[in-house]
PDB file of C-alpha atoms in Angstrom:
ATOM      1  CA  MET A   1    -121.640  36.072  -8.908  1.00 84.00           C
ATOM      2  CA  ARG A   2    -118.485  33.938  -8.864  1.00 88.00           C
ATOM      3  CA  ARG A   3    -117.257  35.451 -12.090  1.00 93.00           C
ATOM      4  CA  LEU A   4    -117.731  38.957 -10.728  1.00 93.00           C
ATOM      5  CA  PHE A   5    -115.728  38.026  -7.613  1.00 93.00           C
ATOM      6  CA  TRP A   6    -112.854  36.606  -9.641  1.00 93.00           C
ATOM      7  CA  LEU A   7    -112.925  39.587 -11.990  1.00 95.00           C
ATOM      8  CA  ALA A   8    -112.648  41.977  -9.032  1.00 95.00           C
ATOM      9  CA  MET A   9    -109.877  39.827  -7.519  1.00 95.00           C
ATOM     10  CA  GLY A  10    -107.935  39.865 -10.805  1.00 95.00           C
ATOM     11  CA  ILE A  11    -108.288  43.628 -11.162  1.00 96.00           C
ATOM     12  CA  THR A  12    -107.152  44.193  -7.570  1.00 96.00           C
ATOM     13  CA  ILE A  13    -104.127  41.927  -7.951  1.00 96.00           C
ATOM     14  CA  GLY A  14    -103.283  43.556 -11.286  1.00 96.00           C
ATOM     15  CA  VAL A  15    -103.404  47.039  -9.769  1.00 96.00           C
ATOM     16  CA  LEU A  16    -101.219  45.970  -6.831  1.00 96.00           C
ATOM     17  CA  VAL A  17     -98.650  44.357  -9.119  1.00 96.00           C
ATOM     18  CA  VAL A  18     -98.497  47.403 -11.406  1.00 96.00           C
ATOM     19  CA  ARG A  19     -98.068  49.745  -8.414  1.00 96.00           C
ATOM     20  CA  LYS A  20     -95.309  47.573  -6.950  1.00 96.00           C
ATOM     21  CA  LEU A  21     -93.477  47.370 -10.289  1.00 95.00           C
ATOM     22  CA  SER A  22     -93.749  51.111 -10.872  1.00 93.00           C
ATOM     23  CA  MET A  23     -92.316  51.811  -7.380  1.00 91.00           C
ATOM     24  CA  ALA A  24     -89.436  49.422  -8.104  1.00 90.00           C
ATOM     25  CA  ALA A  25     -88.800  51.089 -11.462  1.00 89.00           C
ATOM     26  CA  GLU A  26     -88.873  54.521  -9.811  1.00 88.00           C
ATOM     27  CA  ALA A  27     -86.313  53.385  -7.242  1.00 86.00           C
ATOM     28  CA  MET A  28     -83.960  52.220  -9.994  1.00 86.00           C
ATOM     29  CA  LYS A  29     -83.836  55.546 -11.818  1.00 88.00           C
ATOM     30  CA  PRO A  30     -80.423  57.243 -11.831  1.00 85.00           C
ATOM     31  CA  GLU A  31     -81.639  60.157  -9.712  1.00 85.00           C
ATOM     32  CA  ALA A  32     -82.925  57.870  -6.965  1.00 82.00           C
ATOM     33  CA  LEU A  33     -79.748  55.783  -7.030  1.00 80.00           C
ATOM     34  CA  ALA A  34     -77.553  58.879  -6.810  1.00 80.00           C
ATOM     35  CA  GLN A  35     -79.584  60.226  -3.912  1.00 81.00           C
ATOM     36  CA  ARG A  36     -79.336  56.937  -2.003  1.00 79.00           C
ATOM     37  CA  THR A  37     -75.603  56.689  -2.668  1.00 81.00           C
ATOM     38  CA  GLY A  38     -75.041  60.261  -1.500  1.00 80.00           C
ATOM     39  CA  ARG A  39     -76.856  59.595   1.757  1.00 81.00           C
ATOM     40  CA  GLY A  40     -74.870  56.401   2.291  1.00 80.00           C
ATOM     41  CA  ALA A  41     -71.590  58.199   1.719  1.00 83.00           C
ATOM     42  CA  ALA A  42     -72.555  60.995   4.115  1.00 83.00           C
ATOM     43  CA  ASN A  43     -73.470  58.447   6.785  1.00 86.00           C
ATOM     44  CA  ALA A  44     -70.194  56.604   6.253  1.00 88.00           C
ATOM     45  CA  VAL A  45     -68.223  59.830   6.668  1.00 88.00           C
ATOM     46  CA  GLU A  46     -70.064  60.639   9.902  1.00 90.00           C
ATOM     47  CA  ARG A  47     -69.394  57.152  11.282  1.00 92.00           C
ATOM     48  CA  LEU A  48     -65.724  57.416  10.308  1.00 93.00           C
ATOM     49  CA  GLN A  49     -65.391  60.801  12.015  1.00 95.00           C
ATOM     50  CA  GLN A  50     -67.020  59.432  15.179  1.00 95.00           C
ATOM     51  CA  PHE A  51     -64.682  56.442  15.134  1.00 96.00           C
ATOM     52  CA  ALA A  52     -61.641  58.720  14.764  1.00 96.00           C
ATOM     53  CA  ALA A  53     -62.843  60.847  17.692  1.00 96.00           C
ATOM     54  CA  ASP A  54     -63.287  57.728  19.838  1.00 97.00           C
ATOM     55  CA  VAL A  55     -59.790  56.536  18.917  1.00 97.00           C
ATOM     56  CA  ARG A  56     -58.291  59.925  19.851  1.00 97.00           C
ATOM     57  CA  ILE A  57     -60.034  59.891  23.231  1.00 97.00           C
ATOM     58  CA  ALA A  58     -58.845  56.346  23.965  1.00 97.00           C
ATOM     59  CA  MET A  59     -55.330  57.235  22.790  1.00 97.00           C
ATOM     60  CA  HIS A  60     -55.115  60.208  25.180  1.00 96.00           C
ATOM     61  CA  GLN A  61     -56.457  58.122  28.065  1.00 95.00           C
ATOM     62  CA  ARG A  62     -53.889  55.397  27.432  1.00 95.00           C
ATOM     63  CA  GLU A  63     -51.097  57.956  27.116  1.00 93.00           C
ATOM     64  CA  ASP A  64     -52.077  59.426  30.484  1.00 91.00           C
ATOM     65  CA  GLU A  65     -52.048  55.941  32.020  1.00 91.00           C
ATOM     66  CA  LEU A  66     -48.600  55.221  30.601  1.00 91.00           C
ATOM     67  CA  ARG A  67     -47.193  58.575  31.724  1.00 89.00           C
ATOM     68  CA  ALA A  68     -48.528  58.014  35.230  1.00 88.00           C
ATOM     69  CA  GLY A  69     -47.101  54.480  35.282  1.00 86.00           C
ATOM     70  CA  VAL A  70     -43.645  55.574  34.156  1.00 87.00           C
ATOM     71  CA  GLY A  71     -43.672  58.777  36.152  1.00 80.00           C
ATOM     72  CA  LEU A  72     -42.984  61.163  33.284  1.00 76.00           C
ATOM     73  CA  ASP A  73     -45.281  63.837  34.667  1.00 75.00           C
ATOM     74  CA  ALA A  74     -43.955  63.660  38.204  1.00 73.00           C
ATOM     75  CA  GLU A  75     -41.862  66.468  39.637  1.00 77.00           C
ATOM     76  CA  PRO A  76     -38.150  65.787  39.433  1.00 70.00           C
ATOM     77  CA  PRO A  77     -36.591  64.965  42.789  1.00 70.00           C
ATOM     78  CA  THR A  78     -34.835  67.892  44.393  1.00 77.00           C
ATOM     79  CA  THR A  79     -31.405  67.074  45.667  1.00 75.00           C
ATOM     80  CA  THR A  80     -29.282  69.535  47.462  1.00 72.00           C
ATOM     81  CA  LYS A  81     -25.555  69.069  47.565  1.00 70.00           C
ATOM     82  CA  GLU A  82     -23.737  70.344  50.551  1.00 66.00           C
ATOM     83  CA  ILE A  83     -20.360  71.722  49.872  1.00 64.00           C
TER      84      ILE A  83
END
């Protein structure tokens, strides 16, 4: 009975190891690597575009603050000269 148990345990462990190794080998194929790299590049581009949009928004907000502080957008004073 013990031998049968250990035989079943060895077969189970062997099957699990072979499955794990075959999944690792499948993940290292050129097609899988190219697919993963393509997804990573697409995600990086999206993050970069979002960052650029955030920078533009912050830049416009700061420009508005500076213009208001300096008074560049204010109406010029009207002075009338009497002759």
